[in-house]
Coordinates of C-alpha atoms and ligand atoms in Angstrom, one line a residue:
M1 CA 108.4 120.4 69.9
S2 CA 110.6 118.6 67.5
G3 CA 112.0 115.2 68.1
I4 CA 114.5 115.3 65.3
S5 CA 118.0 115.9 66.7
Q6 CA 119.2 119.3 66.3
P7 CA 122.9 120.0 65.9
G8 CA 124.2 120.8 69.4
Q9 CA 121.2 119.5 71.1
S10 CA 122.3 118.4 74.6
G11 CA 121.6 115.0 76.2
A12 CA 119.5 116.7 78.8
E13 CA 117.2 118.3 76.2
K14 CA 116.6 114.9 74.6
V15 CA 115.4 113.3 77.8
I16 CA 111.6 113.4 78.1
D17 CA 110.6 114.4 81.7
G18 CA 107.6 112.2 82.3
K19 CA 107.6 113.1 86.0
A20 CA 107.2 116.8 85.2
F21 CA 104.6 116.2 82.5
A22 CA 102.6 113.9 84.8
A23 CA 102.7 116.6 87.5
G24 CA 101.2 119.2 85.0
L25 CA 98.6 116.7 84.0
R26 CA 97.6 116.1 87.6
E27 CA 97.2 119.8 88.1
R28 CA 95.0 120.0 85.0
V29 CA 92.9 117.0 86.4
A30 CA 92.6 118.9 89.8
R31 CA 91.3 121.9 87.9
A32 CA 88.8 119.8 86.0
V33 CA 87.7 118.2 89.4
S34 CA 87.2 121.5 90.9
T35 CA 85.2 122.7 88.0
V36 CA 82.8 119.7 88.0
S37 CA 82.5 119.5 91.7
G38 CA 80.9 123.0 91.8
A39 CA 83.8 124.8 93.4
Q40 CA 83.6 127.1 90.5
G41 CA 79.8 127.5 90.4
F42 CA 79.1 124.4 88.2
M43 CA 75.4 123.6 88.2
G44 CA 74.6 120.1 89.8
G45 CA 78.3 119.6 90.8
F46 CA 79.7 116.2 91.7
T47 CA 82.9 114.9 93.1
P48 CA 84.3 111.9 91.0
G49 CA 85.0 108.7 93.0
L50 CA 87.6 106.1 92.1
A51 CA 87.3 102.6 93.7
V52 CA 90.4 100.5 93.8
V53 CA 90.3 96.8 94.6
L54 CA 93.3 95.0 95.8
V55 CA 93.3 91.2 96.4
G56 CA 96.1 89.8 98.4
E57 CA 99.4 91.4 99.8
D58 CA 101.7 91.7 96.8
P59 CA 104.2 94.3 98.0
A60 CA 104.4 96.1 94.6
S61 CA 100.6 96.1 94.2
Q62 CA 100.3 97.6 97.7
V63 CA 102.6 100.5 96.8
Y64 CA 100.7 101.1 93.5
V65 CA 97.3 101.0 95.3
R66 CA 98.7 103.5 98.1
N67 CA 100.0 105.9 95.4
K68 CA 96.8 105.8 93.5
G69 CA 94.6 106.5 96.6
K70 CA 96.9 109.4 97.6
Q71 CA 97.0 111.0 94.2
T72 CA 93.2 110.6 93.8
Q73 CA 92.7 112.5 96.9
E74 CA 95.3 115.1 96.0
T75 CA 93.3 116.0 92.9
G76 CA 90.1 116.5 95.0
M77 CA 88.5 113.2 94.1
R78 CA 87.2 110.6 96.4
S79 CA 89.2 107.4 96.8
I80 CA 87.5 104.2 97.9
E81 CA 89.7 101.2 98.6
H82 CA 88.7 97.6 98.9
K83 CA 91.3 95.2 100.3
L84 CA 90.5 91.5 100.1
D85 CA 92.2 88.5 101.5
A86 CA 94.6 86.6 99.1
R87 CA 92.2 83.5 99.5
T88 CA 89.2 85.4 98.1
D89 CA 87.3 83.4 95.5
Q90 CA 86.1 84.6 92.2
D91 CA 82.4 84.7 93.1
T92 CA 83.2 87.1 96.2
L93 CA 85.1 89.4 94.0
L94 CA 82.5 89.4 91.2
T95 CA 79.8 90.3 94.0
L96 CA 81.9 93.2 95.0
I97 CA 82.3 94.4 91.3
A98 CA 78.5 94.1 90.9
D99 CA 78.0 96.3 94.0
L100 CA 80.5 98.8 92.7
N101 CA 78.8 98.8 89.4
A102 CA 75.5 99.6 91.0
D103 CA 76.9 102.3 93.4
D104 CA 76.1 105.7 91.8
D105 CA 78.9 107.3 93.9
V106 CA 81.6 105.2 92.2
D107 CA 82.6 106.6 88.9
G108 CA 85.7 104.5 88.2
I109 CA 86.6 100.9 89.2
L110 CA 90.1 99.6 89.1
V111 CA 91.0 96.0 90.0
Q112 CA 94.8 95.9 90.8
L113 CA 96.6 93.3 88.7
P114 CA 97.9 90.6 89.1
L115 CA 95.1 88.7 90.8
P116 CA 95.8 85.4 92.7
K117 CA 95.7 82.1 90.7
Q118 CA 92.2 81.0 91.6
I119 CA 90.7 84.1 89.9
D120 CA 90.3 84.4 86.2
A121 CA 91.4 88.0 85.6
Q122 CA 89.7 88.7 82.3
S123 CA 86.3 87.4 83.7
V124 CA 86.7 90.0 86.5
L125 CA 87.8 92.8 84.2
D126 CA 84.8 92.0 81.8
A127 CA 82.4 92.2 84.8
I128 CA 83.2 95.9 85.3
D129 CA 80.6 98.3 83.9
P130 CA 82.4 99.6 80.7
A131 CA 81.4 103.1 81.7
K132 CA 83.4 102.8 85.0
D133 CA 86.3 100.8 83.4
V134 CA 89.0 103.5 84.0
D135 CA 91.8 101.0 83.2
G136 CA 90.3 100.6 79.7
F137 CA 90.8 96.8 79.8
H138 CA 87.1 95.7 79.2
V139 CA 86.6 94.0 75.9
I140 CA 84.0 96.8 75.0
N141 CA 86.5 99.5 75.6
A142 CA 89.1 97.6 73.6
G143 CA 86.6 97.2 70.8
R144 CA 85.7 100.8 70.9
L145 CA 89.3 101.9 70.7
A146 CA 89.9 99.5 67.7
T147 CA 86.9 100.9 65.8
G148 CA 87.4 104.5 66.6
G149 CA 84.7 104.9 69.2
A150 CA 84.6 106.9 72.5
A151 CA 86.6 104.5 74.6
L152 CA 88.2 104.7 78.0
V153 CA 91.8 104.0 77.0
P154 CA 94.5 101.9 78.9
C155 CA 96.5 104.4 81.1
T156 CA 100.0 103.4 80.1
P157 CA 99.7 103.8 76.3
L158 CA 97.6 106.8 76.8
G159 CA 100.4 108.3 78.7
C160 CA 102.9 107.4 76.0
L161 CA 100.7 109.1 73.4
L162 CA 100.5 112.3 75.4
L163 CA 104.2 112.4 75.8
L164 CA 104.7 111.8 72.1
Q165 CA 102.2 114.5 71.1
D166 CA 103.8 117.0 73.5
R167 CA 107.3 116.3 71.9
L168 CA 106.4 115.9 68.3
G169 CA 103.0 117.6 67.8
D170 CA 101.3 116.0 64.9
L171 CA 102.2 112.3 64.4
S172 CA 100.8 112.1 60.9
G173 CA 102.9 110.1 58.5
K174 CA 105.4 109.1 61.1
H175 CA 106.4 105.4 61.1
A176 CA 105.9 104.1 64.6
V177 CA 107.2 100.6 65.6
V178 CA 105.7 99.2 68.8
V179 CA 107.7 96.3 70.2
G180 CA 105.2 94.2 72.3
R181 CA 101.7 93.1 71.6
S182 CA 100.0 92.7 75.0
N183 CA 96.5 93.7 75.5
I184 CA 97.5 96.2 78.3
V185 CA 100.3 98.1 76.4
G186 CA 101.3 97.0 72.9
K187 CA 98.0 96.5 71.2
P188 CA 96.2 99.7 72.6
M189 CA 99.4 101.6 71.9
A190 CA 99.3 100.6 68.3
Q191 CA 95.6 101.6 68.0
L192 CA 96.2 105.0 69.6
L193 CA 99.1 105.7 67.1
L194 CA 96.9 104.6 64.2
G195 CA 94.2 106.9 65.5
A196 CA 96.8 109.7 65.5
N197 CA 97.5 108.9 61.8
A198 CA 101.0 107.4 62.3
T199 CA 101.9 104.3 60.1
V200 CA 102.2 101.5 62.6
T201 CA 104.2 98.3 62.8
I202 CA 103.7 95.9 65.7
A203 CA 106.7 93.7 66.5
H204 CA 106.9 90.8 68.9
S205 CA 108.9 87.8 69.9
R206 CA 108.4 86.2 66.5
T207 CA 109.4 89.2 64.4
A208 CA 112.2 88.4 62.0
D209 CA 115.2 90.7 62.3
L210 CA 113.9 93.0 65.1
P211 CA 116.9 95.3 65.0
A212 CA 116.3 96.1 61.3
M213 CA 112.6 96.7 62.0
C214 CA 113.3 99.1 64.8
R215 CA 115.7 101.0 62.6
Q216 CA 112.9 102.0 60.4
A217 CA 111.1 103.7 63.3
D218 CA 110.5 107.5 63.6
I219 CA 108.8 106.5 66.8
L220 CA 110.0 103.5 68.6
I221 CA 108.0 102.1 71.6
A222 CA 109.6 99.3 73.7
A223 CA 107.0 97.4 75.8
V224 CA 108.7 94.1 76.1
G225 CA 109.9 93.5 79.7
R226 CA 113.5 92.5 78.8
P227 CA 116.1 94.7 80.4
E228 CA 118.0 96.9 78.0
M229 CA 117.2 94.7 75.0
V230 CA 116.9 97.6 72.5
R231 CA 120.5 98.7 71.7
G232 CA 121.7 102.1 70.3
D233 CA 122.4 100.7 66.9
W234 CA 118.7 99.5 66.6
I235 CA 117.7 103.2 66.7
K236 CA 117.3 105.5 63.6
P237 CA 119.2 108.8 64.2
G238 CA 116.7 111.4 65.6
A239 CA 114.0 108.9 66.4
V240 CA 111.8 109.4 69.5
V241 CA 112.1 106.5 71.8
I242 CA 109.5 105.6 74.4
D243 CA 110.6 103.0 76.9
V244 CA 107.6 101.4 78.8
G245 CA 109.7 98.6 80.3
I246 CA 110.1 98.4 84.1
N247 CA 112.8 95.8 85.0
R248 CA 114.6 95.3 88.3
V249 CA 118.1 94.1 87.8
P250 CA 120.9 93.4 90.4
A251 CA 123.1 96.5 91.1
P252 CA 126.2 95.0 92.9
E253 CA 128.0 98.3 92.4
Q254 CA 125.5 99.8 94.9
G255 CA 126.2 97.2 97.5
E256 CA 125.5 93.7 98.2
G257 CA 121.9 92.6 97.3
K258 CA 121.0 96.0 95.9
T259 CA 118.9 96.3 92.8
R260 CA 118.0 99.1 90.3
L261 CA 115.3 99.8 87.8
V262 CA 116.1 99.8 84.0
G263 CA 113.9 99.9 81.0
D264 CA 113.7 97.8 77.8
V265 CA 116.1 100.2 76.1
A266 CA 119.9 100.6 76.8
F267 CA 119.5 104.2 77.8
D268 CA 123.0 105.6 77.4
E269 CA 123.6 104.1 73.9
A270 CA 120.1 105.2 72.8
L271 CA 120.5 108.8 74.1
A272 CA 123.5 109.2 71.9
V273 CA 121.4 108.5 68.8
A274 CA 117.8 109.3 69.5
G275 CA 116.1 112.6 69.0
A276 CA 114.3 112.2 72.3
I277 CA 114.0 109.4 74.9
T278 CA 112.1 108.6 78.0
P279 CA 114.2 107.5 81.0
V280 CA 113.4 104.7 83.4
P281 CA 112.4 105.6 86.1
G282 CA 110.8 109.1 85.6
G283 CA 109.5 108.6 82.0
V284 CA 106.4 106.6 81.2
G285 CA 105.9 105.3 84.8
P286 CA 104.5 108.5 86.4
M287 CA 102.2 109.1 83.5
T288 CA 100.1 105.9 84.2
I289 CA 98.5 107.0 87.5
A290 CA 98.0 110.5 86.1
C291 CA 96.2 109.1 83.1
L292 CA 94.1 107.0 85.5
L293 CA 93.0 110.1 87.3
R294 CA 92.2 111.8 83.9
N295 CA 90.2 108.7 82.9
T296 CA 88.2 108.9 86.2
V297 CA 87.1 112.5 85.5
E298 CA 86.3 111.5 82.0
A299 CA 84.1 108.5 83.1
A300 CA 82.4 110.6 85.8
C301 CA 81.5 113.3 83.3
R302 CA 80.3 110.9 80.5
R303 CA 78.1 108.9 82.9
R304 CA 76.4 112.1 83.8
G305 CA 76.1 113.4 80.2
V306 CA 78.4 116.4 81.2
A307 CA 81.0 117.8 78.8
V308 CA 84.5 116.6 79.8
P309 CA 86.7 119.6 80.8
E310 CA 90.0 120.2 79.0
M311 CA 92.8 118.3 80.7
Ligands
LIG401 P1 103.8 91.2 78.4 O1 104.8 90.2 79.0 O2 102.4 91.0 78.6 O3 104.2 91.4 76.8 C1 105.5 91.5 76.3 C2 105.5 91.6 74.9 O4 106.8 91.6 74.6 C3 104.9 90.3 74.2 O5 104.0 90.7 73.2 C4 106.0 89.6 73.7 O6 105.9 88.9 72.4 C5 107.1 90.7 73.5 N1 108.5 90.1 73.6 C6 109.0 89.4 74.6 N2 110.2 89.1 74.3 C7 110.5 89.7 73.1 C8 111.7 89.7 72.3 N3 112.8 89.0 72.7 N4 111.7 90.3 71.2 C9 110.5 90.9 70.8 N5 109.4 91.0 71.6 C10 109.4 90.3 72.6 O7 104.3 92.6 79.1 P2 103.5 94.0 79.2 O8 103.0 94.5 77.9 O9 102.4 93.9 80.2 O10 104.6 95.0 79.7 C11 105.8 95.2 79.0 C12 106.8 96.0 79.9 O11 106.1 97.2 80.3 C13 107.1 95.3 81.2 O12 108.5 95.7 81.5 C14 106.3 96.0 82.2 O13 106.8 95.9 83.5 C15 106.1 97.3 81.7 N6 104.9 98.0 82.1 C16 105.1 99.4 82.5 C17 104.0 100.1 82.9 C18 104.2 101.5 83.4 O14 103.5 102.0 84.0 N7 105.3 102.2 82.8 C19 102.7 99.6 82.9 C20 102.6 98.3 82.2 C21 103.7 97.5 81.9 P3 104.9 87.7 72.3 O15 103.5 88.3 72.3 O16 105.3 87.1 70.9 O17 105.1 86.8 73.4

């Protein structure tokens, strides 16, 4: 449970296995689904349903949507997919969102980003019923998170928080530095850490002397989108490092035209200094869909006024 480097701690022990943690979370979600759906004698049982909307044929988005659908079904929930042509206009998409909002069998609505240029993404996200906003991107959920209300929380930062709490336990009094201030990752991450009583600094592209800022962190979150930007000598010895970045870079050593995924942190350098660190891939990435499934069960229970099972 301690993120502080212990003498003799091996590199392997320092690596936070997000894949394994996400698998455990999915099992807990499946148990919760089984409880609420009546398989364990629950009165008035229901099976949560997640609607995923994909506009266009972006290959990465298609993979994400396929994985979301598969994992939704594996946890015993209903998966509803809507695939729309890349030329779909905003009004057509808003009509679909209105239909999904009104459909009592739909508990969660996720619109896969990015959307084509002709569509204003924030208008679409804000058209989703906040009670079904399992991505947590609606301005109402962002506001509730910021004011300490019962919000549906964006999945990637929620996944980071769960990994941190698993490794460190109580985050009270720790200094967390979040590098990145996007609405999707950086800002909600900072709010979650504040809610967990960490002292939070948000850094971004205009931060003066970013390495010195990072060196102050007991918890360092990198959500930047710049391959291996955070170097080993930016990290305080023993700090816990959460690497949100997913960057595809050329890998000529693996053959012509090959690529590989790296995070925002120079992993090998950081591993030598940090108390714990998430790898890329296999760290934060798998947590995102697992938290989406958790949010779907939570939304389904809250809409029906049912207590949310432990997950
Ligand atoms: P954005 O591009 O929306 O935000 C990037 C942030 O990083 C901005 O706040 C920007 O600052 C800051 N930044 C950029 N360059 C620098 C720099 N040189 N120094 C300091 N700060 C800098 O990205 P996202 O938040 O959407 O995503 C961040 C990363 O996380 C990406 O690699 C993305 O692929 C990954 N990601 C991973 C997910 C997962 O499931 N694991 C899910 C979502 C994202 P400023 O505001 O000043 O421009």
